[in-house]
Amino acid sequence: DSYQLTKRYMRADGSIVWGNLWVSCARDDQGNVEYFVSQIVDVTEQVDLRLRASESAERFRLLAENSSDFVVLTDVAGVVQWISESVEGVLGWNPASVIGRASEEFVDPDGIVEMHRLHEEANAGRPAIGRIQIRAKAGGLRWFLRTLRPVYDVHGDLVGRVMGYHDIQTEVEAEERLSESEQRYRLLAENASDVVFRGTPGRLLSWV
């Protein structure tokens, strides 16, 4: 007796508009269709907004799945609800094997306290950033800079967290090498039998 359909219509100038079409039929006493009544409402703006939102979501998905980093969505309990496919290239984990598992399973045990601290910061309504080590599928740990943001429902209740992980293993290794080098220099300087000083041509800056 009736149906509803969203479809495109062409204006006289050739441009396209989207319309919500409602159609009902009128019947005689014997139930035969006599005529149809149609109503069309212009919904071009609403459809354009939905299309842009869909395109934006698709761009985010492509960025997340092809990034050298990865993104994780968990519920309040920390169980992984979604993870970008790029995690497989970064850590070797297949996304399907991670979904449904607690995020703590993949964190260095020494970093659990730091992870909970970041959660508390995020629960306070502000982004939380910190370093954390994540376990790779092949074994070993890699350093990541994790940015964590809370996710709320329409009522303002906390329903989960979204986390972005940026690989900083190379930077951390460089920092460790620099620290070791500085330590060796300090030990040599403090235990040398000679006098060591630091300066520029014609100017003494400090004794070491």
PDB file of C-alpha atoms in Angstrom:
ATOM      1  CA  ASP A   1       0.000   0.000   0.000  1.00  0.00           C
ATOM      2  CA  SER A   2       2.919   2.371   0.512  1.00  0.00           C
ATOM      3  CA  TYR A   3       6.695   2.647   0.336  1.00  0.00           C
ATOM      4  CA  GLN A   4       9.470   5.107   1.088  1.00  0.00           C
ATOM      5  CA  LEU A   5      12.654   5.602  -0.912  1.00  0.00           C
ATOM      6  CA  THR A   6      15.579   8.027  -0.986  1.00  0.00           C
ATOM      7  CA  LYS A   7      16.574   8.736  -4.563  1.00  0.00           C
ATOM      8  CA  ARG A   8      18.191  11.291  -6.808  1.00  0.00           C
ATOM      9  CA  TYR A   9      16.311  13.715  -9.038  1.00  0.00           C
ATOM     10  CA  MET A  10      17.552  15.913 -11.856  1.00  0.00           C
ATOM     11  CA  ARG A  11      16.707  19.585 -11.963  1.00  0.00           C
ATOM     12  CA  ALA A  12      15.971  21.393 -15.200  1.00  0.00           C
ATOM     13  CA  ASP A  13      19.512  22.823 -15.183  1.00  0.00           C
ATOM     14  CA  GLY A  14      21.021  19.308 -14.956  1.00  0.00           C
ATOM     15  CA  SER A  15      22.053  19.496 -11.304  1.00  0.00           C
ATOM     16  CA  ILE A  16      21.200  16.656  -8.932  1.00  0.00           C
ATOM     17  CA  VAL A  17      19.128  16.797  -5.737  1.00  0.00           C
ATOM     18  CA  TRP A  18      18.349  14.058  -3.235  1.00  0.00           C
ATOM     19  CA  GLY A  19      14.734  13.529  -2.229  1.00  0.00           C
ATOM     20  CA  ASN A  20      12.870  11.387   0.273  1.00  0.00           C
ATOM     21  CA  LEU A  21       9.955   9.919  -1.668  1.00  0.00           C
ATOM     22  CA  TRP A  22       6.813   8.635   0.069  1.00  0.00           C
ATOM     23  CA  VAL A  23       4.233   6.857  -2.122  1.00  0.00           C
ATOM     24  CA  SER A  24       0.773   5.591  -1.095  1.00  0.00           C
ATOM     25  CA  CYS A  25      -1.995   4.170  -3.210  1.00  0.00           C
ATOM     26  CA  ALA A  26      -5.720   4.968  -2.991  1.00  0.00           C
ATOM     27  CA  ARG A  27      -8.117   2.059  -3.560  1.00  0.00           C
ATOM     28  CA  ASP A  28     -11.795   1.802  -4.448  1.00  0.00           C
ATOM     29  CA  ASP A  29     -14.374  -0.197  -2.492  1.00  0.00           C
ATOM     30  CA  GLN A  30     -13.278  -3.400  -4.236  1.00  0.00           C
ATOM     31  CA  GLY A  31      -9.634  -2.827  -3.299  1.00  0.00           C
ATOM     32  CA  ASN A  32      -8.467  -1.880  -6.763  1.00  0.00           C
ATOM     33  CA  VAL A  33      -5.819   0.815  -7.045  1.00  0.00           C
ATOM     34  CA  GLU A  34      -7.304   4.055  -8.344  1.00  0.00           C
ATOM     35  CA  TYR A  35      -4.294   6.370  -8.079  1.00  0.00           C
ATOM     36  CA  PHE A  36      -1.067   7.083  -6.224  1.00  0.00           C
ATOM     37  CA  VAL A  37      -0.207   9.943  -3.901  1.00  0.00           C
ATOM     38  CA  SER A  38       3.486  10.904  -3.788  1.00  0.00           C
ATOM     39  CA  GLN A  39       5.382  13.363  -1.641  1.00  0.00           C
ATOM     40  CA  ILE A  40       9.001  14.377  -2.194  1.00  0.00           C
ATOM     41  CA  VAL A  41      11.067  16.181   0.455  1.00  0.00           C
ATOM     42  CA  ASP A  42      14.428  17.702  -0.483  1.00  0.00           C
ATOM     43  CA  VAL A  43      17.105  16.057   1.725  1.00  0.00           C
ATOM     44  CA  THR A  44      20.154  17.041  -0.315  1.00  0.00           C
ATOM     45  CA  GLU A  45      21.876  18.775   2.613  1.00  0.00           C
ATOM     46  CA  GLN A  46      21.377  15.827   4.969  1.00  0.00           C
ATOM     47  CA  VAL A  47      22.612  13.321   2.379  1.00  0.00           C
ATOM     48  CA  ASP A  48      25.674  15.468   1.623  1.00  0.00           C
ATOM     49  CA  LEU A  49      26.510  15.563   5.342  1.00  0.00           C
ATOM     50  CA  ARG A  50      26.215  11.770   5.601  1.00  0.00           C
ATOM     51  CA  LEU A  51      28.373  11.308   2.511  1.00  0.00           C
ATOM     52  CA  ARG A  52      31.057  13.647   3.868  1.00  0.00           C
ATOM     53  CA  ALA A  53      31.004  11.844   7.218  1.00  0.00           C
ATOM     54  CA  SER A  54      31.331   8.518   5.420  1.00  0.00           C
ATOM     55  CA  GLU A  55      34.227   9.807   3.309  1.00  0.00           C
ATOM     56  CA  SER A  56      35.927  11.187   6.434  1.00  0.00           C
ATOM     57  CA  ALA A  57      35.524   7.848   8.209  1.00  0.00           C
ATOM     58  CA  GLU A  58      36.938   6.051   5.180  1.00  0.00           C
ATOM     59  CA  ARG A  59      39.937   8.393   5.050  1.00  0.00           C
ATOM     60  CA  PHE A  60      40.564   7.793   8.746  1.00  0.00           C
ATOM     61  CA  ARG A  61      40.322   4.036   8.209  1.00  0.00           C
ATOM     62  CA  LEU A  62      42.798   4.165   5.316  1.00  0.00           C
ATOM     63  CA  LEU A  63      45.202   6.331   7.314  1.00  0.00           C
ATOM     64  CA  ALA A  64      44.926   4.112  10.385  1.00  0.00           C
ATOM     65  CA  GLU A  65      45.337   0.871   8.444  1.00  0.00           C
ATOM     66  CA  ASN A  66      48.254   2.047   6.324  1.00  0.00           C
ATOM     67  CA  SER A  67      50.142   4.120   8.857  1.00  0.00           C
ATOM     68  CA  SER A  68      53.550   3.114  10.204  1.00  0.00           C
ATOM     69  CA  ASP A  69      51.871   3.506  13.616  1.00  0.00           C
ATOM     70  CA  PHE A  70      48.615   1.972  14.820  1.00  0.00           C
ATOM     71  CA  VAL A  71      45.384   2.896  16.597  1.00  0.00           C
ATOM     72  CA  VAL A  72      43.463   0.888  19.207  1.00  0.00           C
ATOM     73  CA  LEU A  73      39.917   1.238  20.528  1.00  0.00           C
ATOM     74  CA  THR A  74      39.109  -0.446  23.858  1.00  0.00           C
ATOM     75  CA  ASP A  75      36.112  -0.565  26.152  1.00  0.00           C
ATOM     76  CA  VAL A  76      36.250   0.757  29.717  1.00  0.00           C
ATOM     77  CA  ALA A  77      37.685  -2.537  30.963  1.00  0.00           C
ATOM     78  CA  GLY A  78      40.571  -2.286  28.499  1.00  0.00           C
ATOM     79  CA  VAL A  79      39.372  -5.040  26.144  1.00  0.00           C
ATOM     80  CA  VAL A  80      40.339  -4.342  22.516  1.00  0.00           C
ATOM     81  CA  GLN A  81      37.294  -3.609  20.343  1.00  0.00           C
ATOM     82  CA  TRP A  82      39.120  -2.525  17.194  1.00  0.00           C
ATOM     83  CA  ILE A  83      42.727  -2.162  16.068  1.00  0.00           C
ATOM     84  CA  SER A  84      44.133  -0.835  12.811  1.00  0.00           C
ATOM     85  CA  GLU A  85      45.617  -3.328  10.372  1.00  0.00           C
ATOM     86  CA  SER A  86      48.950  -1.482  10.448  1.00  0.00           C
ATOM     87  CA  VAL A  87      49.710  -3.200  13.779  1.00  0.00           C
ATOM     88  CA  GLU A  88      50.704  -6.304  11.836  1.00  0.00           C
ATOM     89  CA  GLY A  89      53.466  -4.453  10.014  1.00  0.00           C
ATOM     90  CA  VAL A  90      54.659  -2.757  13.208  1.00  0.00           C
ATOM     91  CA  LEU A  91      54.474  -5.592  15.749  1.00  0.00           C
ATOM     92  CA  GLY A  92      53.522  -8.676  13.747  1.00  0.00           C
ATOM     93  CA  TRP A  93      50.135  -9.170  15.406  1.00  0.00           C
ATOM     94  CA  ASN A  94      47.181 -10.060  13.192  1.00  0.00           C
ATOM     95  CA  PRO A  95      44.347  -7.657  14.130  1.00  0.00           C
ATOM     96  CA  ALA A  96      41.818 -10.496  14.434  1.00  0.00           C
ATOM     97  CA  SER A  97      44.027 -12.205  17.015  1.00  0.00           C
ATOM     98  CA  VAL A  98      44.109  -9.066  19.178  1.00  0.00           C
ATOM     99  CA  ILE A  99      40.425  -8.072  19.202  1.00  0.00           C
ATOM    100  CA  GLY A 100      38.646  -9.326  22.303  1.00  0.00           C
ATOM    101  CA  ARG A 101      41.801  -9.553  24.398  1.00  0.00           C
ATOM    102  CA  ALA A 102      42.839  -7.307  27.284  1.00  0.00           C
ATOM    103  CA  SER A 103      45.279  -4.610  26.206  1.00  0.00           C
ATOM    104  CA  GLU A 104      47.387  -5.345  29.310  1.00  0.00           C
ATOM    105  CA  GLU A 105      48.391  -8.667  27.713  1.00  0.00           C
ATOM    106  CA  PHE A 106      50.608  -6.801  25.275  1.00  0.00           C
ATOM    107  CA  VAL A 107      52.189  -4.317  27.687  1.00  0.00           C
ATOM    108  CA  ASP A 108      55.517  -4.770  29.457  1.00  0.00           C
ATOM    109  CA  PRO A 109      54.642  -5.813  33.054  1.00  0.00           C
ATOM    110  CA  ASP A 110      56.812  -2.960  34.352  1.00  0.00           C
ATOM    111  CA  GLY A 111      54.656  -0.544  32.365  1.00  0.00           C
ATOM    112  CA  ILE A 112      51.259  -1.557  33.790  1.00  0.00           C
ATOM    113  CA  VAL A 113      51.424   1.154  36.471  1.00  0.00           C
ATOM    114  CA  GLU A 114      52.241   3.787  33.844  1.00  0.00           C
ATOM    115  CA  MET A 115      49.355   2.536  31.702  1.00  0.00           C
ATOM    116  CA  HIS A 116      46.925   2.906  34.594  1.00  0.00           C
ATOM    117  CA  ARG A 117      48.250   6.407  35.257  1.00  0.00           C
ATOM    118  CA  LEU A 118      47.481   7.370  31.662  1.00  0.00           C
ATOM    119  CA  HIS A 119      44.002   5.896  32.029  1.00  0.00           C
ATOM    120  CA  GLU A 120      43.355   8.060  35.075  1.00  0.00           C
ATOM    121  CA  GLU A 121      44.503  11.163  33.219  1.00  0.00           C
ATOM    122  CA  ALA A 122      42.204  10.322  30.323  1.00  0.00           C
ATOM    123  CA  ASN A 123      39.300   9.673  32.703  1.00  0.00           C
ATOM    124  CA  ALA A 124      39.753  13.242  33.932  1.00  0.00           C
ATOM    125  CA  GLY A 125      38.793  14.379  30.434  1.00  0.00           C
ATOM    126  CA  ARG A 126      42.157  15.308  28.958  1.00  0.00           C
ATOM    127  CA  PRO A 127      44.477  13.544  26.486  1.00  0.00           C
ATOM    128  CA  ALA A 128      47.189  11.507  28.199  1.00  0.00           C
ATOM    129  CA  ILE A 129      50.612  11.026  26.617  1.00  0.00           C
ATOM    130  CA  GLY A 130      53.349   8.721  27.837  1.00  0.00           C
ATOM    131  CA  ARG A 131      55.974   6.170  26.844  1.00  0.00           C
ATOM    132  CA  ILE A 132      55.197   2.484  27.040  1.00  0.00           C
ATOM    133  CA  GLN A 133      56.739  -0.794  25.856  1.00  0.00           C
ATOM    134  CA  ILE A 134      54.600  -3.176  23.784  1.00  0.00           C
ATOM    135  CA  ARG A 135      55.306  -6.850  23.177  1.00  0.00           C
ATOM    136  CA  ALA A 136      55.896  -7.920  19.578  1.00  0.00           C
ATOM    137  CA  LYS A 137      54.541 -11.215  18.290  1.00  0.00           C
ATOM    138  CA  ALA A 138      58.052 -12.471  17.491  1.00  0.00           C
ATOM    139  CA  GLY A 139      59.162 -11.654  21.033  1.00  0.00           C
ATOM    140  CA  GLY A 140      60.879  -8.679  22.576  1.00  0.00           C
ATOM    141  CA  LEU A 141      59.530  -5.244  23.407  1.00  0.00           C
ATOM    142  CA  ARG A 142      59.350  -2.006  21.430  1.00  0.00           C
ATOM    143  CA  TRP A 143      59.000   1.509  22.777  1.00  0.00           C
ATOM    144  CA  PHE A 144      55.964   3.562  21.731  1.00  0.00           C
ATOM    145  CA  LEU A 145      54.675   7.017  22.495  1.00  0.00           C
ATOM    146  CA  ARG A 146      51.031   6.459  23.377  1.00  0.00           C
ATOM    147  CA  THR A 147      48.367   9.161  23.119  1.00  0.00           C
ATOM    148  CA  LEU A 148      45.161   8.188  24.911  1.00  0.00           C
ATOM    149  CA  ARG A 149      41.786   9.901  24.730  1.00  0.00           C
ATOM    150  CA  PRO A 150      38.498   8.968  26.438  1.00  0.00           C
ATOM    151  CA  VAL A 151      35.385   8.037  24.441  1.00  0.00           C
ATOM    152  CA  TYR A 152      31.964   9.078  25.760  1.00  0.00           C
ATOM    153  CA  ASP A 153      28.440   8.145  24.715  1.00  0.00           C
ATOM    154  CA  VAL A 154      25.641  10.637  24.013  1.00  0.00           C
ATOM    155  CA  HIS A 155      24.856  10.785  27.740  1.00  0.00           C
ATOM    156  CA  GLY A 156      28.412  11.771  28.651  1.00  0.00           C
ATOM    157  CA  ASP A 157      29.293   8.405  30.182  1.00  0.00           C
ATOM    158  CA  LEU A 158      32.748   6.948  29.613  1.00  0.00           C
ATOM    159  CA  VAL A 159      32.418   3.943  27.277  1.00  0.00           C
ATOM    160  CA  GLY A 160      35.984   3.368  26.116  1.00  0.00           C
ATOM    161  CA  ARG A 161      39.340   4.765  25.121  1.00  0.00           C
ATOM    162  CA  VAL A 162      41.055   5.384  21.802  1.00  0.00           C
ATOM    163  CA  MET A 163      44.845   5.123  21.762  1.00  0.00           C
ATOM    164  CA  GLY A 164      47.384   6.049  19.131  1.00  0.00           C
ATOM    165  CA  TYR A 165      50.800   4.357  19.232  1.00  0.00           C
ATOM    166  CA  HIS A 166      53.846   5.986  17.628  1.00  0.00           C
ATOM    167  CA  ASP A 167      56.983   3.846  17.307  1.00  0.00           C
ATOM    168  CA  ILE A 168      59.907   5.584  19.082  1.00  0.00           C
ATOM    169  CA  GLN A 169      62.229   2.568  19.395  1.00  0.00           C
ATOM    170  CA  THR A 170      64.943   4.248  17.292  1.00  0.00           C
ATOM    171  CA  GLU A 171      64.772   7.448  19.356  1.00  0.00           C
ATOM    172  CA  VAL A 172      64.937   5.569  22.660  1.00  0.00           C
ATOM    173  CA  GLU A 173      67.933   3.516  21.491  1.00  0.00           C
ATOM    174  CA  ALA A 174      69.707   6.735  20.452  1.00  0.00           C
ATOM    175  CA  GLU A 175      68.977   8.270  23.864  1.00  0.00           C
ATOM    176  CA  GLU A 176      70.342   5.161  25.592  1.00  0.00           C
ATOM    177  CA  ARG A 177      73.532   5.241  23.506  1.00  0.00           C
ATOM    178  CA  LEU A 178      74.010   8.928  24.290  1.00  0.00           C
ATOM    179  CA  SER A 179      73.465   8.300  27.990  1.00  0.00           C
ATOM    180  CA  GLU A 180      75.994   5.439  27.978  1.00  0.00           C
ATOM    181  CA  SER A 181      78.504   7.600  26.137  1.00  0.00           C
ATOM    182  CA  GLU A 182      78.059  10.451  28.629  1.00  0.00           C
ATOM    183  CA  GLN A 183      78.465   8.025  31.523  1.00  0.00           C
ATOM    184  CA  ARG A 184      81.692   6.616  30.088  1.00  0.00           C
ATOM    185  CA  TYR A 185      83.020  10.138  29.518  1.00  0.00           C
ATOM    186  CA  ARG A 186      82.153  11.102  33.089  1.00  0.00           C
ATOM    187  CA  LEU A 187      83.889   8.023  34.523  1.00  0.00           C
ATOM    188  CA  LEU A 188      86.989   8.661  32.438  1.00  0.00           C
ATOM    189  CA  ALA A 189      87.110  12.323  33.397  1.00  0.00           C
ATOM    190  CA  GLU A 190      86.541  11.704  37.094  1.00  0.00           C
ATOM    191  CA  ASN A 191      89.179   8.980  37.327  1.00  0.00           C
ATOM    192  CA  ALA A 192      91.850  10.323  35.015  1.00  0.00           C
ATOM    193  CA  SER A 193      95.245  11.277  36.490  1.00  0.00           C
ATOM    194  CA  ASP A 194      95.464  14.210  34.076  1.00  0.00           C
ATOM    195  CA  VAL A 195      93.671  17.554  34.320  1.00  0.00           C
ATOM    196  CA  VAL A 196      90.682  17.878  31.969  1.00  0.00           C
ATOM    197  CA  PHE A 197      88.980  21.126  31.080  1.00  0.00           C
ATOM    198  CA  ARG A 198      86.413  22.295  28.563  1.00  0.00           C
ATOM    199  CA  GLY A 199      86.824  25.489  26.607  1.00  0.00           C
ATOM    200  CA  THR A 200      86.938  27.397  23.348  1.00  0.00           C
ATOM    201  CA  PRO A 201      89.999  28.976  21.747  1.00  0.00           C
ATOM    202  CA  GLY A 202      91.309  31.561  24.223  1.00  0.00           C
ATOM    203  CA  ARG A 203      88.614  30.953  26.824  1.00  0.00           C
ATOM    204  CA  LEU A 204      88.276  28.426  29.629  1.00  0.00           C
ATOM    205  CA  LEU A 205      84.665  27.397  30.141  1.00  0.00           C
ATOM    206  CA  SER A 206      84.885  24.916  33.005  1.00  0.00           C
ATOM    207  CA  TRP A 207      86.962  22.313  34.774  1.00  0.00           C
ATOM    208  CA  VAL A 208      85.746  18.743  34.324  1.00  0.00           C
TER     209      VAL A 208
END
